[in-house]
Every structure is written in structure tokens, then in C-alpha cells.
Amino acid sequence: MKETYIILARHGVTEWNRISRYQGRLDAPLSQEGMEQSRLLARALSALPIKAVYTSPLSRARICAGMVAAQHGLVVTPLPGLIEICHGEWEGLLLSEVEVRYAELVRQWRTCPYTVRMPGGESLAEVEERSWAALEFMAAAHPGEISLAVTHDTPIRTILRRVLNLDQAVFWQIKLDNTGINVLGCRQGRWRVVVLNDTCHLGGWLKAGEQLAL
């Protein structure tokens, strides 16, 4: 039986990403940089025999997915399970504002993230369940083929945590860059990570990680 591949790509960057403003379900648009990242992602994936392109309903993912789909003559299919976590009352606030207003909850979010439900928002367990269901749906719909899902940081993290059977406490110890490419393979119901956060299309990890003090 041929292996089934699902490519998970995070959307291009937004201005809110750059200034650390919580987006969640708010539909912050791609920045010019994010649009260019999306074009580079589409070029990087153009030679692969991708059979289906799925996306989060939010425009920052949908536009990115559309650029890839256009290279393959495919129609983008929105999948609600791929949408970003709902940050509830944190949405629209800067990280610095959240740290002041919800200091204890932020501490808990950074150390024991699966125990947190943001006021009016989702828990990571809920995100993981719906994201995993979306992954299984895509795999079942395209057995032995390659599909792409353009989604968000949190859904990808929860899926990777589950595939690798990582402790919930290490949730933040995976780096996911905007338009980073992650590839999962599945054969006879067993998932494995094939590629993790590939950013070669952006100039490699040194360029993608400009925050590093080298």
C-alpha cells in the first residue's frame, strides 16, 4: 500500500504576527511579506503531484492556499477543523497587554498549556481533537496521494504533538515558521513525521530565524 502524505503549511506572516498581537479567529490579512512568502511556498511545491488543497477558512490561510492551488489547477477546499484556536478575550490584544491583564493565566499558558482555556476561547485539547479529525479526513479522502493543508500554528503543533506522542508540557518546544513546510506520512493507520518546518524556500533557517543572535 502506498503511503499517504499530508503537507501542513502555516500561513504567511501578518503584521499582527510581527507585533505580537493575538489573532485567533480575527481575520488579520497577510502583510506584503506574507504574500511574498506565500508565492515562494507555491513555487517550492509546484513540482509535487499534489492532488488536493485544503485551508483554514481565515483569509491569511485561504489566500496562501490559493496560490499553491493555482500552480496545480486545483480548487481550494475550506475545512473548519483547520481554523486557528479561538483566543477569546485575548483576541485583538497585544501580548504585552495580555501579560498585564491575565498574568497568572499567561504563566500557566507558557508552562502547562493544555490546562488553560482562555476566557471565551478554546482549550488545546479541543483544537487537537478537531485538527486531528481534519487530518484523518484528508488522509481518507486521498489515500496514497499528496494533499496540502494551509493552516495555523496551533493546529499544526497539536497534530505534531499527537503524532510524536510528546508530553503536553513540551507544546512550545517546536518552532513553526510562517509558510514552513511540515510533511506527515501515513501507512496502515500509522503516522510519522517526514519533514519538520522546512523553510528552504525562504532562504533557509538562517534567514527565517533572523531573531537568532548569531
Coordinates of N, CA and C in Angstrom, one line a residue:
M1 N 0.8 -1.2 0.0 CA 0.0 0.0 0.0 C 0.9 1.2 0.0
K2 N 0.6 2.2 -0.9 CA 1.3 3.4 -1.0 C 1.1 4.3 0.3
E3 N 2.1 5.0 0.7 CA 2.0 5.9 1.8 C 1.2 7.2 1.4
T4 N 0.4 7.6 2.3 CA -0.4 8.9 2.1 C 0.4 10.0 2.8
Y5 N 0.5 11.1 2.1 CA 1.2 12.3 2.6 C 0.3 13.5 2.7
I6 N 0.4 14.1 3.9 CA -0.3 15.4 4.1 C 0.8 16.4 4.4
I7 N 0.8 17.5 3.6 CA 1.7 18.6 3.8 C 0.9 19.6 4.7
L8 N 1.5 20.0 5.8 CA 0.9 21.0 6.7 C 1.8 22.3 6.6
A9 N 1.2 23.4 6.1 CA 2.0 24.6 6.0 C 1.3 25.7 6.8
R10 N 2.0 26.4 7.6 CA 1.5 27.6 8.3 C 1.3 28.7 7.2
H11 N 0.3 29.5 7.4 CA 0.1 30.7 6.5 C 1.2 31.7 6.5
G12 N 1.3 32.6 5.6 CA 2.3 33.6 5.5 C 2.1 34.6 6.7
V13 N 3.1 35.4 6.9 CA 3.1 36.3 8.1 C 2.1 37.4 7.9
T14 N 1.6 37.9 9.0 CA 0.8 39.1 9.1 C 1.4 40.1 9.9
E15 N 1.0 41.4 9.8 CA 1.5 42.4 10.6 C 1.3 42.1 12.1
W16 N 0.2 41.5 12.4 CA -0.1 41.2 13.8 C 0.9 40.1 14.3
N17 N 1.3 39.2 13.5 CA 2.4 38.3 13.9 C 3.6 39.1 14.3
R18 N 4.0 40.0 13.6 CA 5.2 40.8 13.8 C 5.2 41.6 15.1
I19 N 4.0 42.1 15.4 CA 3.9 43.0 16.6 C 3.4 42.2 17.8
S20 N 3.2 40.9 17.7 CA 2.7 40.1 18.8 C 1.3 40.5 19.3
R21 N 0.4 40.6 18.3 CA -1.0 40.9 18.7 C -1.8 39.6 18.4
Y22 N -2.5 39.1 19.4 CA -3.3 37.9 19.3 C -4.3 38.0 18.2
Q23 N -4.3 37.0 17.3 CA -5.2 37.0 16.1 C -6.3 36.0 16.4
G24 N -6.0 34.8 16.6 CA -7.1 33.8 16.8 C -8.0 33.7 15.6
R25 N -9.3 33.9 15.9 CA -10.3 33.8 14.8 C -10.5 35.2 14.1
L26 N -9.8 36.2 14.6 CA -9.9 37.5 13.8 C -9.1 37.4 12.5
D27 N -9.7 38.0 11.5 CA -9.2 37.7 10.1 C -8.2 38.8 9.7
A28 N -7.0 38.8 10.4 CA -5.9 39.7 10.1 C -5.4 39.3 8.7
P29 N -5.2 40.2 7.8 CA -4.7 39.9 6.5 C -3.2 39.6 6.4
L30 N -2.8 39.0 5.4 CA -1.4 38.8 5.1 C -0.7 40.1 4.9
S31 N 0.5 40.3 5.4 CA 1.3 41.5 5.0 C 1.9 41.3 3.7
Q32 N 2.6 42.3 3.2 CA 3.3 42.2 1.9 C 4.3 41.1 2.0
E33 N 5.0 41.0 3.1 CA 6.0 39.9 3.3 C 5.3 38.6 3.3
G34 N 4.1 38.5 3.9 CA 3.4 37.3 3.9 C 2.9 36.8 2.6
M35 N 2.5 37.8 1.7 CA 2.2 37.5 0.3 C 3.4 36.9 -0.4
E36 N 4.6 37.5 -0.2 CA 5.7 37.0 -0.9 C 6.1 35.6 -0.4
Q37 N 6.0 35.4 0.9 CA 6.2 34.1 1.5 C 5.3 33.0 0.8
S38 N 4.1 33.4 0.6 CA 3.1 32.5 0.0 C 3.5 32.2 -1.4
R39 N 3.9 33.2 -2.1 CA 4.3 33.0 -3.5 C 5.5 32.0 -3.6
L40 N 6.5 32.2 -2.6 CA 7.6 31.3 -2.6 C 7.2 29.9 -2.2
L41 N 6.3 29.8 -1.3 CA 5.7 28.4 -0.9 C 5.1 27.8 -2.2
A42 N 4.3 28.5 -2.9 CA 3.7 27.9 -4.1 C 4.7 27.5 -5.1
R43 N 5.8 28.2 -5.3 CA 6.9 27.8 -6.2 C 7.6 26.6 -5.7
A44 N 7.8 26.5 -4.4 CA 8.5 25.4 -3.8 C 7.7 24.1 -4.0
L45 N 6.4 24.2 -3.9 CA 5.6 23.0 -4.0 C 5.0 22.7 -5.4
S46 N 5.4 23.5 -6.4 CA 4.9 23.4 -7.7 C 5.2 22.1 -8.4
A47 N 6.3 21.5 -8.1 CA 6.7 20.2 -8.8 C 6.1 19.0 -8.2
L48 N 5.5 19.1 -7.0 CA 4.9 17.9 -6.4 C 3.6 17.6 -7.0
P49 N 3.2 16.3 -7.1 CA 1.9 15.9 -7.6 C 0.8 16.0 -6.5
I50 N 0.5 17.2 -6.1 CA -0.5 17.5 -5.1 C -1.9 17.3 -5.7
K51 N -2.7 16.5 -5.0 CA -4.0 16.1 -5.6 C -5.1 16.9 -5.0
A52 N -4.9 17.6 -3.8 CA -6.0 18.3 -3.1 C -5.3 19.4 -2.3
V53 N -6.0 20.5 -2.2 CA -5.5 21.7 -1.3 C -6.7 22.1 -0.4
Y54 N -6.4 22.0 0.9 CA -7.4 22.3 1.9 C -6.8 23.6 2.7
T55 N -7.8 24.3 3.3 CA -7.3 25.5 4.0 C -8.2 25.8 5.2
S56 N -7.7 26.5 6.2 CA -8.5 27.1 7.2 C -9.4 28.2 6.5
P57 N -10.6 28.4 7.1 CA -11.5 29.4 6.5 C -10.9 30.9 6.5
L58 N -9.9 31.1 7.4 CA -9.5 32.5 7.5 C -8.6 32.9 6.3
S59 N -8.7 34.2 5.9 CA -8.1 34.6 4.7 C -6.6 34.5 4.6
R60 N -5.9 34.7 5.8 CA -4.5 34.6 5.8 C -4.0 33.2 5.4
A61 N -4.8 32.2 5.6 CA -4.5 30.8 5.2 C -5.1 30.6 3.8
R62 N -6.3 31.1 3.6 CA -7.0 30.8 2.3 C -6.3 31.4 1.1
I63 N -5.8 32.6 1.2 CA -5.1 33.2 0.1 C -3.8 32.5 -0.2
C64 N -3.1 32.1 0.9 CA -1.8 31.4 0.7 C -2.1 30.0 0.0
A65 N -3.2 29.3 0.4 CA -3.5 28.1 -0.2 C -3.9 28.3 -1.6
G66 N -4.6 29.4 -1.9 CA -5.0 29.6 -3.3 C -3.8 29.8 -4.3
M67 N -2.7 30.3 -3.8 CA -1.5 30.5 -4.6 C -0.9 29.1 -5.0
V68 N -0.9 28.2 -4.0 CA -0.4 26.9 -4.2 C -1.4 26.1 -5.2
A69 N -2.7 26.2 -4.9 CA -3.6 25.5 -5.7 C -3.6 25.9 -7.2
A70 N -3.3 27.2 -7.4 CA -3.3 27.7 -8.8 C -2.2 27.1 -9.6
Q71 N -1.1 26.7 -8.9 CA 0.0 26.0 -9.6 C -0.4 24.6 -10.1
H72 N -1.4 24.1 -9.5 CA -1.8 22.7 -9.8 C -3.2 22.6 -10.5
G73 N -3.8 23.7 -10.7 CA -5.1 23.7 -11.3 C -6.2 23.1 -10.4
L74 N -6.0 23.3 -9.1 CA -6.9 22.8 -8.1 C -7.8 23.9 -7.5
V75 N -8.9 23.5 -7.0 CA -9.8 24.4 -6.2 C -9.5 24.2 -4.7
V76 N -9.5 25.3 -4.0 CA -9.2 25.2 -2.5 C -10.5 24.8 -1.8
T77 N -10.3 23.9 -0.9 CA -11.5 23.4 0.0 C -11.3 23.9 1.4
P78 N -12.2 24.8 1.9 CA -12.1 25.2 3.3 C -12.5 24.0 4.2
L79 N -11.7 23.9 5.3 CA -12.0 22.8 6.3 C -12.0 23.4 7.7
P80 N -13.2 23.5 8.3 CA -13.3 24.2 9.5 C -12.4 23.7 10.6
G81 N -12.1 22.4 10.6 CA -11.2 21.9 11.6 C -9.8 22.4 11.6
L82 N -9.4 23.1 10.5 CA -8.1 23.7 10.4 C -8.0 25.1 10.9
I83 N -9.1 25.7 11.4 CA -9.1 27.1 11.8 C -8.2 27.3 13.0
E84 N -7.7 28.5 13.2 CA -6.8 28.8 14.4 C -7.6 28.6 15.7
I85 N -6.9 28.4 16.8 CA -7.5 28.4 18.1 C -8.3 29.7 18.4
C86 N -9.4 29.6 19.0 CA -10.1 30.8 19.5 C -9.5 31.3 20.8
H87 N -8.9 32.5 20.7 CA -8.2 33.1 21.9 C -9.2 33.8 22.8
G88 N -10.4 33.9 22.4 CA -11.4 34.5 23.3 C -11.1 36.0 23.5
E89 N -11.1 36.4 24.8 CA -10.9 37.8 25.2 C -9.5 38.3 24.9
W90 N -8.6 37.4 24.5 CA -7.2 37.8 24.2 C -7.1 38.4 22.8
E91 N -8.1 38.0 21.9 CA -8.0 38.4 20.5 C -8.0 39.9 20.3
G92 N -7.1 40.4 19.5 CA -7.0 41.8 19.3 C -6.1 42.5 20.2
L93 N -5.7 41.8 21.3 CA -4.8 42.5 22.3 C -3.3 42.2 22.0
L94 N -2.5 43.1 22.3 CA -1.0 42.8 22.2 C -0.6 41.9 23.3
L95 N 0.4 41.1 23.1 CA 1.0 40.2 24.1 C 1.2 41.0 25.4
S96 N 1.8 42.2 25.3 CA 2.1 42.9 26.5 C 0.9 43.3 27.3
E97 N -0.2 43.5 26.6 CA -1.5 43.8 27.3 C -2.0 42.6 28.0
V98 N -1.9 41.5 27.3 CA -2.4 40.2 27.9 C -1.6 39.9 29.2
E99 N -0.3 40.1 29.1 CA 0.6 39.8 30.2 C 0.2 40.6 31.5
V100 N -0.3 41.8 31.3 CA -0.7 42.6 32.4 C -2.1 42.2 32.9
R101 N -3.0 42.0 32.0 CA -4.4 41.7 32.4 C -4.6 40.3 32.9
Y102 N -3.9 39.4 32.4 CA -4.1 37.9 32.7 C -2.8 37.3 33.1
A103 N -2.0 37.9 34.0 CA -0.7 37.5 34.3 C -0.6 36.0 34.7
E104 N -1.4 35.6 35.6 CA -1.4 34.2 36.1 C -1.7 33.2 35.0
L105 N -2.7 33.5 34.2 CA -3.1 32.7 33.1 C -2.1 32.6 32.1
V106 N -1.4 33.6 31.8 CA -0.3 33.6 30.8 C 0.9 32.7 31.3
R107 N 1.2 32.8 32.6 CA 2.2 31.9 33.2 C 1.8 30.5 33.0
Q108 N 0.5 30.2 33.3 CA 0.1 28.8 33.1 C 0.1 28.4 31.6
W109 N -0.3 29.3 30.7 CA -0.3 29.0 29.3 C 1.1 28.7 28.8
R110 N 2.2 29.3 29.4 CA 3.5 29.0 29.0 C 4.1 27.8 29.6
T111 N 3.6 27.3 30.7 CA 4.2 26.2 31.4 C 3.4 24.9 31.3
C112 N 2.0 25.1 31.4 CA 1.1 23.9 31.3 C 0.0 24.2 30.3
P113 N 0.3 24.4 29.1 CA -0.7 25.0 28.1 C -2.0 24.2 28.0
Y114 N -1.9 22.9 28.1 CA -3.1 22.0 27.9 C -4.1 22.2 29.1
T115 N -3.7 22.9 30.1 CA -4.6 23.1 31.3 C -5.4 24.4 31.2
V116 N -5.1 25.1 30.1 CA -5.7 26.5 30.0 C -6.8 26.6 29.0
R117 N -7.8 27.3 29.4 CA -8.9 27.7 28.5 C -8.9 29.3 28.6
M118 N -8.6 30.0 27.6 CA -8.6 31.4 27.6 C -10.1 31.9 27.8
P119 N -10.3 32.9 28.5 CA -11.7 33.4 28.7 C -12.5 33.6 27.4
G120 N -13.5 32.8 27.2 CA -14.3 32.9 26.0 C -13.7 32.2 24.8
G121 N -12.6 31.4 25.1 CA -11.9 30.7 24.0 C -11.9 29.2 24.1
E122 N -11.0 28.6 23.3 CA -10.9 27.2 23.3 C -9.7 26.7 24.1
S123 N -9.8 25.4 24.4 CA -8.6 24.7 25.0 C -7.8 24.0 23.9
L124 N -6.6 23.7 24.2 CA -5.7 23.0 23.2 C -6.3 21.6 23.0
A125 N -6.8 21.0 24.0 CA -7.4 19.6 23.8 C -8.5 19.7 22.7
E126 N -9.3 20.7 22.7 CA -10.4 20.9 21.8 C -9.8 21.1 20.4
V127 N -8.8 22.0 20.3 CA -8.1 22.2 19.0 C -7.5 20.9 18.4
E128 N -6.9 20.2 19.3 CA -6.3 18.9 18.9 C -7.3 17.9 18.3
E129 N -8.4 17.8 19.0 CA -9.4 16.9 18.5 C -9.9 17.2 17.1
R130 N -10.3 18.5 16.9 CA -10.8 18.9 15.6 C -9.8 18.9 14.5
S131 N -8.5 19.3 14.9 CA -7.4 19.3 13.9 C -7.1 17.8 13.5
W132 N -7.1 16.9 14.5 CA -6.8 15.5 14.2 C -7.9 14.9 13.3
A133 N -9.1 15.3 13.6 CA -10.2 14.8 12.7 C -10.1 15.3 11.3
A134 N -9.6 16.6 11.1 CA -9.4 17.1 9.8 C -8.3 16.3 9.1
L135 N -7.2 16.0 9.8 CA -6.1 15.3 9.2 C -6.6 13.9 8.8
E136 N -7.3 13.2 9.6 CA -7.8 11.9 9.2 C -8.8 11.9 8.0
F137 N -9.6 13.0 8.0 CA -10.5 13.2 6.9 C -9.7 13.3 5.6
M138 N -8.7 14.2 5.6 CA -7.9 14.4 4.3 C -7.2 13.1 3.9
A139 N -6.7 12.4 4.9 CA -6.0 11.1 4.5 C -6.9 10.1 3.9
A140 N -8.1 10.0 4.5 CA -9.1 9.1 4.0 C -9.6 9.5 2.6
A141 N -9.7 10.8 2.3 CA -10.2 11.3 1.1 C -9.2 11.1 -0.1
H142 N -7.9 11.0 0.3 CA -6.9 10.9 -0.8 C -5.8 9.9 -0.4
P143 N -6.2 8.6 -0.3 CA -5.3 7.6 0.1 C -4.2 7.4 -1.0
G144 N -2.9 7.3 -0.5 CA -1.8 7.0 -1.4 C -1.4 8.2 -2.2
E145 N -2.0 9.4 -1.9 CA -1.7 10.6 -2.6 C -1.1 11.7 -1.7
I146 N -0.8 12.9 -2.3 CA -0.3 14.0 -1.5 C -1.4 15.1 -1.5
S147 N -1.7 15.5 -0.3 CA -2.6 16.7 -0.1 C -1.9 17.8 0.7
L148 N -2.3 19.0 0.5 CA -1.8 20.1 1.3 C -2.9 20.7 2.1
A149 N -2.5 21.1 3.3 CA -3.4 21.9 4.2 C -2.7 23.1 4.7
V150 N -3.2 24.3 4.4 CA -2.6 25.5 4.9 C -3.5 25.9 6.1
T151 N -2.8 26.0 7.2 CA -3.5 26.2 8.5 C -2.7 27.2 9.4
H152 N -2.7 26.9 10.7 CA -2.1 27.9 11.6 C -1.2 27.2 12.6
D153 N -0.5 28.0 13.4 CA 0.5 27.5 14.3 C -0.1 26.5 15.3
T154 N -1.2 26.8 15.9 CA -1.7 25.9 17.0 C -2.2 24.6 16.5
P155 N -3.0 24.5 15.4 CA -3.4 23.2 14.9 C -2.2 22.3 14.5
I156 N -1.2 22.9 13.8 CA -0.1 22.1 13.4 C 0.7 21.6 14.7
R157 N 0.9 22.4 15.7 CA 1.5 22.0 16.9 C 0.8 20.8 17.5
T158 N -0.5 20.9 17.6 CA -1.3 19.8 18.3 C -1.2 18.5 17.5
I159 N -1.2 18.6 16.2 CA -1.1 17.4 15.3 C 0.3 16.8 15.5
L160 N 1.4 17.6 15.5 CA 2.7 17.1 15.6 C 2.9 16.5 17.0
R161 N 2.4 17.1 18.0 CA 2.5 16.6 19.4 C 1.8 15.2 19.5
R162 N 0.7 15.0 18.8 CA 0.0 13.7 18.8 C 0.7 12.7 18.0
V163 N 1.2 13.0 16.8 CA 1.9 12.0 16.0 C 3.2 11.5 16.8
L164 N 3.9 12.5 17.4 CA 5.1 12.1 18.1 C 4.9 11.6 19.5
N165 N 3.7 11.7 20.0 CA 3.3 11.3 21.3 C 4.2 12.0 22.4
L166 N 4.3 13.3 22.2 CA 5.0 14.2 23.1 C 4.2 14.5 24.3
D167 N 4.9 14.7 25.4 CA 4.2 15.2 26.6 C 3.6 16.6 26.3
Q168 N 2.4 16.8 26.9 CA 1.7 18.1 26.6 C 2.5 19.3 27.1
A169 N 3.4 19.1 28.0 CA 4.1 20.2 28.6 C 5.2 20.8 27.6
V170 N 5.5 20.0 26.6 CA 6.6 20.5 25.6 C 5.9 21.1 24.4
F171 N 4.7 21.4 24.4 CA 4.0 22.0 23.3 C 4.7 23.2 22.6
W172 N 5.3 24.0 23.4 CA 6.0 25.2 22.9 C 7.4 24.9 22.4
Q173 N 7.9 23.7 22.5 CA 9.3 23.4 22.1 C 9.4 23.0 20.7
I174 N 8.5 23.3 19.9 CA 8.5 23.1 18.4 C 8.4 24.4 17.7
K175 N 9.4 24.8 16.9 CA 9.4 26.1 16.2 C 8.7 25.9 14.8
L176 N 7.7 26.7 14.5 CA 6.9 26.7 13.3 C 7.0 28.1 12.7
D177 N 7.7 28.2 11.6 CA 7.8 29.5 10.9 C 6.6 29.7 9.9
N178 N 6.3 30.9 9.6 CA 5.3 31.2 8.6 C 5.7 30.6 7.3
T179 N 4.8 29.9 6.7 CA 4.9 29.1 5.4 C 6.0 27.9 5.6
G180 N 6.4 27.6 6.8 CA 7.2 26.4 7.0 C 6.5 25.2 6.5
I181 N 7.2 24.3 5.9 CA 6.6 23.0 5.4 C 6.8 21.9 6.3
N182 N 5.7 21.2 6.7 CA 5.7 20.0 7.5 C 5.1 18.9 6.7
V183 N 5.7 17.8 6.7 CA 5.1 16.7 5.9 C 4.9 15.5 6.8
L184 N 3.7 14.9 6.8 CA 3.3 13.7 7.6 C 3.0 12.6 6.6
G185 N 3.5 11.4 6.9 CA 3.1 10.2 6.1 C 2.3 9.3 6.9
C186 N 1.4 8.6 6.3 CA 0.6 7.6 6.9 C 0.5 6.3 6.1
R187 N 0.7 5.2 6.7 CA 0.6 3.9 6.1 C -0.1 2.9 7.1
Q188 N -1.2 2.4 6.7 CA -1.9 1.4 7.5 C -2.3 2.0 8.9
G189 N -2.7 3.3 8.9 CA -3.1 4.0 10.1 C -2.0 4.5 11.0
R190 N -0.8 4.3 10.6 CA 0.4 4.7 11.5 C 1.0 5.9 10.9
W191 N 1.0 7.0 11.6 CA 1.5 8.3 11.2 C 3.0 8.5 11.6
R192 N 3.7 9.2 10.7 CA 5.1 9.6 11.0 C 5.4 11.0 10.5
V193 N 6.4 11.6 11.1 CA 6.8 12.9 10.6 C 7.9 12.7 9.6
V194 N 7.8 13.3 8.4 CA 8.7 13.1 7.3 C 9.6 14.4 7.2
V195 N 9.0 15.5 7.3 CA 9.7 16.8 7.2 C 9.1 17.7 8.3
L196 N 10.0 18.5 8.9 CA 9.6 19.4 10.0 C 10.1 20.8 9.7
N197 N 9.2 21.8 9.6 CA 9.5 23.2 9.5 C 10.5 23.5 8.4
D198 N 10.4 23.0 7.2 CA 11.3 23.3 6.1 C 11.1 24.7 5.6
T199 N 12.1 25.5 5.7 CA 12.0 26.9 5.2 C 13.0 27.2 4.1
C200 N 13.5 26.2 3.4 CA 14.5 26.4 2.4 C 14.0 27.4 1.3
H201 N 12.7 27.4 1.1 CA 12.1 28.3 0.1 C 12.2 29.8 0.5
L202 N 12.4 30.0 1.8 CA 12.6 31.4 2.3 C 14.0 31.8 2.4
G203 N 14.9 30.9 2.0 CA 16.3 31.2 2.1 C 17.0 30.4 3.2
G204 N 16.3 29.4 3.8 CA 16.9 28.5 4.8 C 16.6 29.0 6.2
W205 N 17.0 28.2 7.2 CA 16.7 28.5 8.6 C 17.4 29.8 9.1
L206 N 18.5 30.1 8.5 CA 19.2 31.3 9.0 C 18.4 32.6 8.7
K207 N 17.9 32.6 7.4 CA 17.1 33.8 7.1 C 15.7 33.8 7.8
A208 N 15.1 32.6 7.9 CA 13.8 32.5 8.5 C 13.9 32.8 10.0
G209 N 15.1 32.6 10.6 CA 15.2 32.8 12.0 C 16.1 34.0 12.3
E210 N 15.8 35.1 11.7 CA 16.6 36.3 11.9 C 16.7 36.8 13.3
Q211 N 15.8 36.3 14.2 CA 15.8 36.7 15.6 C 17.0 36.1 16.3
L212 N 17.6 35.1 15.7 CA 18.7 34.4 16.4 C 19.9 35.4 16.5
A213 N 20.5 35.4 17.7 CA 21.7 36.2 17.9 C 22.9 35.4 17.6
L214 N 23.3 35.5 16.3 CA 24.5 34.7 15.8 C 25.7 35.6 15.7

